[in-house]
mmCIF file of C-alpha atoms and ligand atoms in Angstrom:
data_model
loop_
_atom_site.group_PDB
_atom_site.id
_atom_site.type_symbol
_atom_site.label_atom_id
_atom_site.label_comp_id
_atom_site.label_asym_id
_atom_site.label_seq_id
_atom_site.Cartn_x
_atom_site.Cartn_y
_atom_site.Cartn_z
ATOM 1 C CA MET A 255 12.651 9.908 31.395
ATOM 2 C CA ALA A 256 10.701 12.880 32.376
ATOM 3 C CA HIS A 257 8.580 12.389 35.586
ATOM 4 C CA ILE A 258 5.571 14.444 36.841
ATOM 5 C CA GLY A 259 7.736 17.292 38.576
ATOM 6 C CA ASP A 260 9.161 17.918 35.340
ATOM 7 C CA ILE A 261 6.033 18.317 33.602
ATOM 8 C CA GLU A 262 4.984 20.758 36.163
ATOM 9 C CA LYS A 263 8.161 22.626 35.591
ATOM 10 C CA ALA A 264 7.709 22.442 31.649
ATOM 11 C CA CYS A 265 4.375 24.030 32.071
ATOM 12 C CA GLY A 266 5.419 26.789 34.254
ATOM 13 C CA VAL A 267 8.281 27.551 31.399
ATOM 14 C CA LEU A 268 5.330 27.560 28.854
ATOM 15 C CA ARG A 269 3.302 29.798 31.143
ATOM 16 C CA ALA A 270 5.882 32.297 31.649
ATOM 17 C CA GLY A 271 6.743 32.384 27.540
ATOM 18 C CA GLY A 272 9.429 30.137 27.530
ATOM 19 C CA LEU A 273 10.569 27.562 25.225
ATOM 20 C CA VAL A 274 10.063 23.590 25.951
ATOM 21 C CA ALA A 275 12.011 20.900 23.811
ATOM 22 C CA LEU A 276 9.369 18.045 24.037
ATOM 23 C CA PRO A 277 9.442 14.340 22.992
ATOM 24 C CA THR A 278 6.783 13.025 20.344
ATOM 25 C CA GLU A 279 6.496 9.702 18.599
ATOM 26 C CA THR A 280 7.742 11.705 15.366
ATOM 27 C CA VAL A 281 10.879 13.986 16.356
ATOM 28 C CA TYR A 282 11.443 16.195 19.285
ATOM 29 C CA GLY A 283 9.681 19.415 18.977
ATOM 30 C CA LEU A 284 10.706 22.872 20.099
ATOM 31 C CA GLY A 285 7.480 23.999 21.795
ATOM 32 C CA ALA A 286 5.893 27.206 22.761
ATOM 33 C CA ASN A 287 2.403 28.324 24.299
ATOM 34 C CA ALA A 288 0.803 28.823 20.727
ATOM 35 C CA GLU A 289 -1.491 31.520 22.211
ATOM 36 C CA ASP A 290 1.755 33.653 22.926
ATOM 37 C CA PRO A 291 2.949 35.537 19.912
ATOM 38 C CA VAL A 292 6.094 36.639 21.846
ATOM 39 C CA ALA A 293 6.995 33.173 22.782
ATOM 40 C CA VAL A 294 6.115 32.071 19.096
ATOM 41 C CA ALA A 295 8.553 34.781 17.745
ATOM 42 C CA ARG A 296 11.230 33.276 20.082
ATOM 43 C CA ILE A 297 10.974 29.772 18.130
ATOM 44 C CA PHE A 298 11.837 31.289 15.023
ATOM 45 C CA GLN A 299 14.782 33.238 16.298
ATOM 46 C CA THR A 300 16.005 30.214 17.988
ATOM 47 C CA LYS A 301 15.776 27.915 15.046
ATOM 48 C CA GLY A 302 16.897 30.541 12.565
ATOM 49 C CA ARG A 303 13.633 29.892 10.732
ATOM 50 C CA PRO A 304 11.874 32.459 8.467
ATOM 51 C CA PRO A 305 8.717 33.738 10.050
ATOM 52 C CA THR A 306 6.773 32.957 7.020
ATOM 53 C CA HIS A 307 7.208 28.787 7.539
ATOM 54 C CA PRO A 308 3.843 28.030 9.787
ATOM 55 C CA LEU A 309 4.610 25.742 12.769
ATOM 56 C CA ILE A 310 2.066 23.046 14.037
ATOM 57 C CA VAL A 311 -0.391 23.392 16.807
ATOM 58 C CA HIS A 312 0.110 20.400 19.222
ATOM 59 C CA ILE A 313 -3.101 19.549 21.497
ATOM 60 C CA ALA A 314 -4.006 16.740 23.880
ATOM 61 C CA ALA A 315 -7.142 15.389 22.462
ATOM 62 C CA ALA A 316 -9.324 15.363 19.229
ATOM 63 C CA GLU A 317 -11.904 16.756 21.039
ATOM 64 C CA GLN A 318 -10.210 20.195 21.136
ATOM 65 C CA LEU A 319 -9.999 20.440 17.427
ATOM 66 C CA ASP A 320 -13.045 22.661 17.052
ATOM 67 C CA GLU A 321 -11.317 25.230 19.660
ATOM 68 C CA TRP A 322 -8.191 25.904 17.077
ATOM 69 C CA VAL A 323 -9.664 25.958 13.603
ATOM 70 C CA GLU A 324 -13.003 27.482 12.119
ATOM 71 C CA GLU A 325 -14.428 24.552 10.700
ATOM 72 C CA VAL A 326 -13.969 20.739 10.721
ATOM 73 C CA PRO A 327 -14.924 19.119 7.320
ATOM 74 C CA ALA A 328 -16.066 15.643 7.410
ATOM 75 C CA ALA A 329 -12.888 14.130 6.031
ATOM 76 C CA ALA A 330 -10.815 15.835 8.931
ATOM 77 C CA ARG A 331 -13.273 14.338 11.678
ATOM 78 C CA LEU A 332 -12.844 11.096 10.098
ATOM 79 C CA LEU A 333 -8.898 11.186 10.038
ATOM 80 C CA ALA A 334 -8.672 12.688 13.623
ATOM 81 C CA ARG A 335 -10.865 10.040 14.961
ATOM 82 C CA ARG A 336 -8.749 7.127 13.165
ATOM 83 C CA PHE A 337 -5.399 8.456 13.385
ATOM 84 C CA TRP A 338 -4.978 10.669 16.609
ATOM 85 C CA PRO A 339 -3.296 10.656 18.855
ATOM 86 C CA GLY A 340 -0.546 9.670 15.901
ATOM 87 C CA PRO A 341 1.708 10.988 13.341
ATOM 88 C CA LEU A 342 -0.855 12.885 11.246
ATOM 89 C CA THR A 343 -1.002 16.699 11.034
ATOM 90 C CA LEU A 344 -4.206 18.117 9.347
ATOM 91 C CA VAL A 345 -4.297 21.613 7.899
ATOM 92 C CA LEU A 346 -7.604 23.572 8.427
ATOM 93 C CA ARG A 347 -8.786 27.071 8.601
ATOM 94 C CA ARG A 348 -7.413 28.944 11.313
ATOM 95 C CA GLY A 349 -9.324 29.521 14.388
ATOM 96 C CA ARG A 350 -9.438 33.286 15.987
ATOM 97 C CA ARG A 351 -7.351 31.402 18.960
ATOM 98 C CA VAL A 352 -4.237 30.780 16.584
ATOM 99 C CA PRO A 353 -2.177 34.216 16.266
ATOM 100 C CA LEU A 354 -0.896 34.647 12.825
ATOM 101 C CA GLU A 355 2.473 34.452 14.231
ATOM 102 C CA ALA A 356 2.209 30.597 14.340
ATOM 103 C CA THR A 357 0.776 30.118 10.976
ATOM 104 C CA GLY A 358 3.234 32.139 9.092
ATOM 105 C CA GLY A 359 0.813 34.809 8.207
ATOM 106 C CA LEU A 360 -1.529 32.047 6.681
ATOM 107 C CA GLU A 361 -5.188 31.428 7.398
ATOM 108 C CA THR A 362 -4.801 27.972 7.869
ATOM 109 C CA VAL A 363 -3.230 26.234 10.592
ATOM 110 C CA ALA A 364 -1.839 22.872 11.216
ATOM 111 C CA VAL A 365 -2.916 20.794 14.212
ATOM 112 C CA ARG A 366 -1.944 17.610 15.572
ATOM 113 C CA VAL A 367 -2.458 15.168 18.651
ATOM 114 C CA PRO A 368 1.241 13.405 19.137
ATOM 115 C CA ASP A 369 1.006 9.901 20.018
ATOM 116 C CA HIS A 370 3.675 10.128 23.085
ATOM 117 C CA PRO A 371 3.176 9.803 26.887
ATOM 118 C CA VAL A 372 5.401 12.562 28.048
ATOM 119 C CA ALA A 373 3.893 15.184 25.179
ATOM 120 C CA LEU A 374 0.537 14.115 25.871
ATOM 121 C CA ALA A 375 0.920 14.661 29.904
ATOM 122 C CA LEU A 376 2.415 18.210 28.979
ATOM 123 C CA LEU A 377 -0.595 18.882 26.742
ATOM 124 C CA SER A 378 -3.082 17.630 29.251
ATOM 125 C CA ALA A 379 -1.536 19.622 32.061
ATOM 126 C CA PHE A 380 -0.846 22.666 30.169
ATOM 127 C CA GLY A 381 -4.350 22.724 29.055
ATOM 128 C CA GLY A 382 -3.946 24.949 25.803
ATOM 129 C CA GLY A 383 -1.941 24.306 22.608
ATOM 130 C CA VAL A 384 1.888 23.985 22.096
ATOM 131 C CA THR A 385 3.005 25.305 18.916
ATOM 132 C CA ALA A 386 6.252 23.494 17.783
ATOM 133 C CA PRO A 387 8.397 22.727 14.807
ATOM 134 C CA SER A 388 11.463 20.103 15.086
ATOM 135 C CA ALA A 389 13.984 20.982 17.540
ATOM 136 C CA ASN A 390 16.789 21.901 15.416
ATOM 137 C CA ARG A 391 18.539 24.841 13.396
ATOM 138 C CA PHE A 392 16.506 25.625 10.472
ATOM 139 C CA GLY A 393 17.367 23.081 7.297
ATOM 140 C CA ALA A 394 19.089 20.499 9.753
ATOM 141 C CA VAL A 395 18.521 16.916 10.710
ATOM 142 C CA SER A 396 15.742 16.604 13.125
ATOM 143 C CA PRO A 397 16.379 15.445 16.464
ATOM 144 C CA THR A 398 15.070 11.931 17.710
ATOM 145 C CA THR A 399 16.880 12.029 20.793
ATOM 146 C CA VAL A 400 17.553 13.984 23.567
ATOM 147 C CA ASP A 401 21.278 14.234 23.096
ATOM 148 C CA HIS A 402 20.593 15.239 19.376
ATOM 149 C CA VAL A 403 18.349 18.205 20.974
ATOM 150 C CA ARG A 404 21.203 19.265 23.261
ATOM 151 C CA ALA A 405 23.692 19.166 20.553
ATOM 152 C CA GLU A 406 21.309 21.225 18.092
ATOM 153 C CA LEU A 407 20.161 23.903 20.814
ATOM 154 C CA GLY A 408 22.026 23.830 23.752
ATOM 155 C CA ASP A 409 21.324 26.496 26.205
ATOM 156 C CA ALA A 410 18.969 28.109 23.651
ATOM 157 C CA VAL A 411 16.011 26.468 25.020
ATOM 158 C CA ASP A 412 14.697 26.889 28.602
ATOM 159 C CA PHE A 413 13.703 23.063 29.479
ATOM 160 C CA VAL A 414 14.194 19.781 27.637
ATOM 161 C CA LEU A 415 12.016 16.813 28.324
ATOM 162 C CA ASP A 416 13.259 13.513 28.057
ATOM 163 C CA GLY A 417 11.068 11.173 26.453
ATOM 164 C CA GLY A 418 13.381 8.560 25.232
ATOM 165 C CA PRO A 419 14.225 7.879 21.328
ATOM 166 C CA CYS A 420 11.473 8.943 18.823
ATOM 167 C CA GLU A 421 9.277 5.851 17.900
ATOM 168 C CA VAL A 422 8.404 6.900 14.296
ATOM 169 C CA GLY A 423 11.788 8.842 13.827
ATOM 170 C CA VAL A 424 10.288 10.782 10.618
ATOM 171 C CA GLU A 425 7.845 13.831 10.764
ATOM 172 C CA SER A 426 4.053 13.864 10.527
ATOM 173 C CA THR A 427 2.224 13.126 7.592
ATOM 174 C CA ILE A 428 0.530 16.554 6.519
ATOM 175 C CA VAL A 429 -2.767 16.716 4.888
ATOM 176 C CA ASP A 430 -4.520 19.634 3.825
ATOM 177 C CA VAL A 431 -8.203 19.145 4.298
ATOM 178 C CA THR A 432 -9.140 22.603 3.222
ATOM 179 C CA GLY A 433 -10.043 21.842 -0.274
ATOM 180 C CA GLU A 434 -12.519 19.702 -2.106
ATOM 181 C CA ASN A 435 -10.211 16.623 -1.907
ATOM 182 C CA PRO A 436 -7.790 15.958 1.030
ATOM 183 C CA ALA A 437 -4.078 16.470 -0.485
ATOM 184 C CA ILE A 438 -0.745 15.265 1.039
ATOM 185 C CA LEU A 439 1.549 18.179 1.336
ATOM 186 C CA ARG A 440 4.486 16.130 3.489
ATOM 187 C CA PRO A 441 4.607 12.160 3.637
ATOM 188 C CA GLY A 442 5.313 10.765 7.081
ATOM 189 C CA GLY A 443 4.472 8.297 9.542
ATOM 190 C CA VAL A 444 0.887 7.908 8.436
ATOM 191 C CA THR A 445 1.354 6.180 4.938
ATOM 192 C CA ARG A 446 -0.924 7.516 1.800
ATOM 193 C CA GLU A 447 -2.057 3.738 1.711
ATOM 194 C CA ASP A 448 -3.643 4.127 5.362
ATOM 195 C CA LEU A 449 -5.185 7.302 4.511
ATOM 196 C CA GLU A 450 -6.746 5.855 1.459
ATOM 197 C CA ALA A 451 -8.315 3.208 3.341
ATOM 198 C CA VAL A 452 -9.989 5.512 5.805
ATOM 199 C CA LEU A 453 -11.197 7.926 3.306
ATOM 200 C CA GLY A 454 -12.244 5.319 0.845
ATOM 201 C CA CYS A 455 -10.719 7.399 -1.953
ATOM 202 C CA PRO A 456 -7.265 8.298 -3.746
ATOM 203 C CA VAL A 457 -5.400 10.616 -1.846
ATOM 204 C CA GLU A 458 -3.697 13.579 -4.111
ATOM 205 C CA VAL A 459 0.493 14.341 -3.533
ATOM 206 C CA PRO A 460 0.584 17.597 -5.226
ATOM 207 C CA ALA A 461 4.094 17.465 -7.011
ATOM 208 C CA THR A 462 4.628 21.344 -5.683
ATOM 209 C CA THR A 463 2.819 23.042 -3.046
ATOM 210 C CA GLY A 464 4.425 26.632 -2.971
ATOM 211 C CA VAL A 465 7.363 27.787 -0.901
ATOM 212 C CA ARG A 466 5.254 28.064 2.470
ATOM 213 C CA VAL A 467 5.967 24.531 2.852
ATOM 214 C CA PRO A 468 9.339 24.103 4.526
ATOM 215 C CA GLY A 469 9.395 20.525 3.812
ATOM 216 C CA GLN A 470 9.194 21.601 0.297
ATOM 217 C CA HIS A 471 12.504 23.509 0.144
ATOM 218 C CA PRO A 472 15.174 22.246 -2.170
ATOM 219 C CA SER A 473 17.401 21.581 0.855
ATOM 220 C CA HIS A 474 16.100 20.469 4.210
ATOM 221 C CA TYR A 475 16.444 17.702 6.492
ATOM 222 C CA ALA A 476 20.573 18.157 5.656
ATOM 223 C CA PRO A 477 23.502 16.854 7.670
ATOM 224 C CA ARG A 478 26.738 18.543 7.377
ATOM 225 C CA ALA A 479 27.939 16.151 4.794
ATOM 226 C CA ARG A 480 26.643 16.489 1.366
ATOM 227 C CA VAL A 481 24.370 13.783 0.289
ATOM 228 C CA ALA A 482 24.063 11.932 -3.059
ATOM 229 C CA LEU A 483 21.546 9.711 -4.121
ATOM 230 C CA VAL A 484 22.632 6.955 -6.859
ATOM 231 C CA GLU A 485 21.161 3.811 -8.708
ATOM 232 C CA PRO A 486 21.916 0.617 -5.885
ATOM 233 C CA GLU A 487 23.598 -1.048 -8.803
ATOM 234 C CA LYS A 488 26.113 1.854 -9.288
ATOM 235 C CA LEU A 489 26.239 2.723 -5.211
ATOM 236 C CA VAL A 490 29.612 0.728 -4.348
ATOM 237 C CA ALA A 491 31.486 1.856 -7.645
ATOM 238 C CA GLU A 492 30.307 5.459 -7.044
ATOM 239 C CA ALA A 493 31.379 5.423 -3.194
ATOM 240 C CA GLU A 494 34.753 4.024 -4.049
ATOM 241 C CA LEU A 495 35.425 6.528 -6.773
ATOM 242 C CA ALA A 496 34.540 9.425 -4.570
ATOM 243 C CA GLN A 497 36.583 7.655 -1.826
ATOM 244 C CA GLY A 498 39.439 7.102 -4.057
ATOM 245 C CA ALA A 499 39.031 10.914 -5.298
ATOM 246 C CA GLY A 500 39.495 12.258 -1.591
ATOM 247 C CA TYR A 501 36.260 12.635 -0.152
ATOM 248 C CA ARG A 502 35.404 11.108 3.119
ATOM 249 C CA VAL A 503 32.560 8.677 2.033
ATOM 250 C CA GLY A 504 29.655 7.528 4.385
ATOM 251 C CA VAL A 505 27.717 5.103 2.838
ATOM 252 C CA LEU A 506 23.884 4.113 4.199
ATOM 253 C CA LEU A 507 24.352 0.582 2.614
ATOM 254 C CA PRO A 508 20.804 -0.890 1.337
ATOM 255 C CA PRO A 509 19.635 -4.504 2.617
ATOM 256 C CA ALA A 510 19.990 -5.649 -0.676
ATOM 257 C CA LEU A 511 23.397 -4.738 -1.059
ATOM 258 C CA ALA A 512 24.226 -6.046 2.629
ATOM 259 C CA THR A 513 26.942 -8.526 1.198
ATOM 260 C CA ALA A 514 28.721 -5.923 -0.710
ATOM 261 C CA ARG A 515 32.184 -4.853 0.513
ATOM 262 C CA VAL A 516 32.540 -1.220 -0.081
ATOM 263 C CA LYS A 517 35.699 0.728 0.759
ATOM 264 C CA ALA A 518 34.526 4.039 2.442
ATOM 265 C CA HIS A 519 35.199 6.176 5.208
ATOM 266 C CA ALA A 520 32.360 4.510 6.953
ATOM 267 C CA VAL A 521 29.528 2.258 6.169
ATOM 268 C CA ILE A 522 26.267 1.886 7.999
ATOM 269 C CA ALA A 523 24.141 -1.064 7.008
ATOM 270 C CA LEU A 524 20.655 -0.149 6.643
ATOM 271 C CA PRO A 525 18.017 -2.285 8.658
ATOM 272 C CA GLY A 526 15.416 -4.436 6.548
ATOM 273 C CA SER A 527 12.254 -3.057 7.826
ATOM 274 C CA MET A 528 11.163 0.512 6.914
ATOM 275 C CA HIS A 529 9.995 0.929 10.430
ATOM 276 C CA ALA A 530 13.371 0.414 11.661
ATOM 277 C CA TYR A 531 14.770 2.490 8.968
ATOM 278 C CA ALA A 532 12.544 5.501 9.423
ATOM 279 C CA GLN A 533 13.363 5.129 13.092
ATOM 280 C CA GLY A 534 17.022 5.563 12.700
ATOM 281 C CA LEU A 535 17.586 7.748 9.292
ATOM 282 C CA TYR A 536 18.316 11.078 11.027
ATOM 283 C CA GLY A 537 20.169 9.206 13.702
ATOM 284 C CA PHE A 538 22.669 7.571 11.204
ATOM 285 C CA LEU A 539 22.939 10.822 9.454
ATOM 286 C CA ARG A 540 24.204 12.563 12.351
ATOM 287 C CA ASP A 541 26.557 9.779 12.912
ATOM 288 C CA LEU A 542 28.062 9.945 9.353
ATOM 289 C CA ASP A 543 28.505 13.649 10.198
ATOM 290 C CA GLN A 544 30.124 12.854 13.631
ATOM 291 C CA TYR A 545 32.459 10.237 11.822
ATOM 292 C CA GLY A 546 33.752 13.183 9.963
ATOM 293 C CA CYS A 547 32.225 12.158 6.448
ATOM 294 C CA ASP A 548 31.885 15.025 4.020
ATOM 295 C CA LEU A 549 30.116 13.040 1.309
ATOM 296 C CA ILE A 550 26.859 10.659 2.151
ATOM 297 C CA ILE A 551 26.025 8.102 -0.530
ATOM 298 C CA THR A 552 23.088 5.993 -0.472
ATOM 299 C CA SER A 553 19.956 4.910 -2.905
ATOM 300 C CA LEU A 554 16.227 5.488 -2.301
ATOM 301 C CA PRO A 555 14.012 2.797 -0.866
ATOM 302 C CA ALA A 556 11.195 1.744 -2.988
ATOM 303 C CA GLU A 557 8.485 4.629 -2.558
ATOM 304 C CA GLU A 558 5.502 2.721 -0.774
ATOM 305 C CA GLY A 559 4.528 3.044 2.728
ATOM 306 C CA LEU A 560 6.973 4.423 4.992
ATOM 307 C CA GLY A 561 9.559 4.330 2.075
ATOM 308 C CA SER A 562 7.545 7.338 0.807
ATOM 309 C CA ALA A 563 8.611 9.546 3.777
ATOM 310 C CA ILE A 564 12.126 8.119 3.813
ATOM 311 C CA ALA A 565 12.565 8.781 0.377
ATOM 312 C CA ASN A 566 11.108 12.265 0.714
ATOM 313 C CA ARG A 567 13.460 13.390 3.407
ATOM 314 C CA LEU A 568 16.779 11.827 1.458
ATOM 315 C CA ARG A 569 15.716 13.911 -1.624
ATOM 316 C CA ARG A 570 15.583 17.098 0.656
ATOM 317 C CA ALA A 571 18.715 15.893 2.383
ATOM 318 C CA ALA A 572 20.212 15.850 -1.130
ATOM 319 C CA GLY A 573 18.965 19.067 -2.405
ATOM 320 C CA PRO A 574 21.050 21.955 -3.749
ATOM 321 C CA ARG A 575 22.204 23.825 -0.566
ATOM 322 C CA PRO A 576 22.011 27.421 -0.118
ATOM 323 C CA THR A 577 25.320 29.598 -1.099
ATOM 324 C CA ALA A 578 26.360 31.190 2.010
HETATM 325 P P1 AMP B 749 8.817 21.289 10.771
HETATM 326 O O1 AMP B 749 8.396 20.132 10.086
HETATM 327 O O2 AMP B 749 9.225 20.968 12.167
HETATM 328 O O3 AMP B 749 9.407 22.620 10.156
HETATM 329 O O4 AMP B 749 7.361 21.706 11.351
HETATM 330 C C1 AMP B 749 6.231 22.132 10.470
HETATM 331 C C2 AMP B 749 5.472 21.591 9.296
HETATM 332 O O5 AMP B 749 4.186 21.803 9.679
HETATM 333 C C3 AMP B 749 6.430 22.336 8.015
HETATM 334 O O6 AMP B 749 6.454 21.550 7.201
HETATM 335 C C4 AMP B 749 5.174 23.210 7.731
HETATM 336 O O7 AMP B 749 5.104 23.495 6.278
HETATM 337 C C5 AMP B 749 3.787 22.372 8.158
HETATM 338 N N1 AMP B 749 2.788 23.414 7.970
HETATM 339 C C6 AMP B 749 2.148 24.021 9.289
HETATM 340 N N2 AMP B 749 1.167 24.858 8.980
HETATM 341 C C7 AMP B 749 0.843 24.730 7.764
HETATM 342 C C8 AMP B 749 -0.160 25.009 7.042
HETATM 343 N N3 AMP B 749 -0.726 25.960 7.626
HETATM 344 N N4 AMP B 749 -0.232 24.918 5.950
HETATM 345 C C9 AMP B 749 0.847 23.997 5.116
HETATM 346 N N5 AMP B 749 1.851 23.483 6.001
HETATM 347 C C10 AMP B 749 1.811 23.747 7.303
HETATM 348 MG MG1 MG B 750 12.029 20.584 10.514
#
């Protein structure tokens, strides 16, 4: 776990225009000084991420929000007060302090206060904003442990802060509060039900939200193995069929099928709680890659609460891969 000397070192790296991998409660981020366009550009190079894909600016406290955005609508104020620090990202109109490099050229900016002691210590000591996407190569599975970060980025990152395994395990919920009604751009750690309870109105989940949201691309959050989603009642038969056809099949076995015996290359029994499932999801996908699986078969969880975020990531992981 990072100590105070590490925080000071990480601050120095950020001030010098370097990149720091930092723990948050969602996933590990690859951070740079949000106000340094050259450092921000290095994030894109390091990840292999197209420069039009906007990043999230992480700040130390809700009180700093006004410094980074043009205006704070009432709904945004309410959500920030209720959910920060926490896995909620608000999209607002960009303040002058935010370079266009960090927003992928957009006039809006995504801001969040992460709920992790190491991230908060870093942000407080640094004083400014740290812009960070997940600390993985573009399109790949997000890292939820320091070992995942090292496996993804190795020496490409100047300093890595260890904050232990991530508590939430999937990325933040992104809510656009620039329009008339708040809209969820990406489901995540804060559920739609939580948002609606606080706002006292239905929150939209637009079906398609334009290509500038990387989470909306067909293939994202993807392990090396192909991912196939099947109906639960067909899962065992499909897995055995594929295994028989020569695939090395990895199965993420839903709790409802816990007693089923599946002949596959590797089987991971999914936890019953959605919290534990979200927490473990990316690690399970990485493990099946490690075991040498070339096809992962699973079924979607019920799309309510955290299940919506898990289903969203699994759908992207199963999305059509770019042809090289
Ligand atoms: P990551 O999930 O690690 O790729 O990190 C950034 C996420 O924040 C992406 O899904 C972005 O699309 C989203 N994001 C950042 N800024 C904006 C913005 N201005 N509008 C919509 N989404 C944004
Ligand atoms: Mg990402």
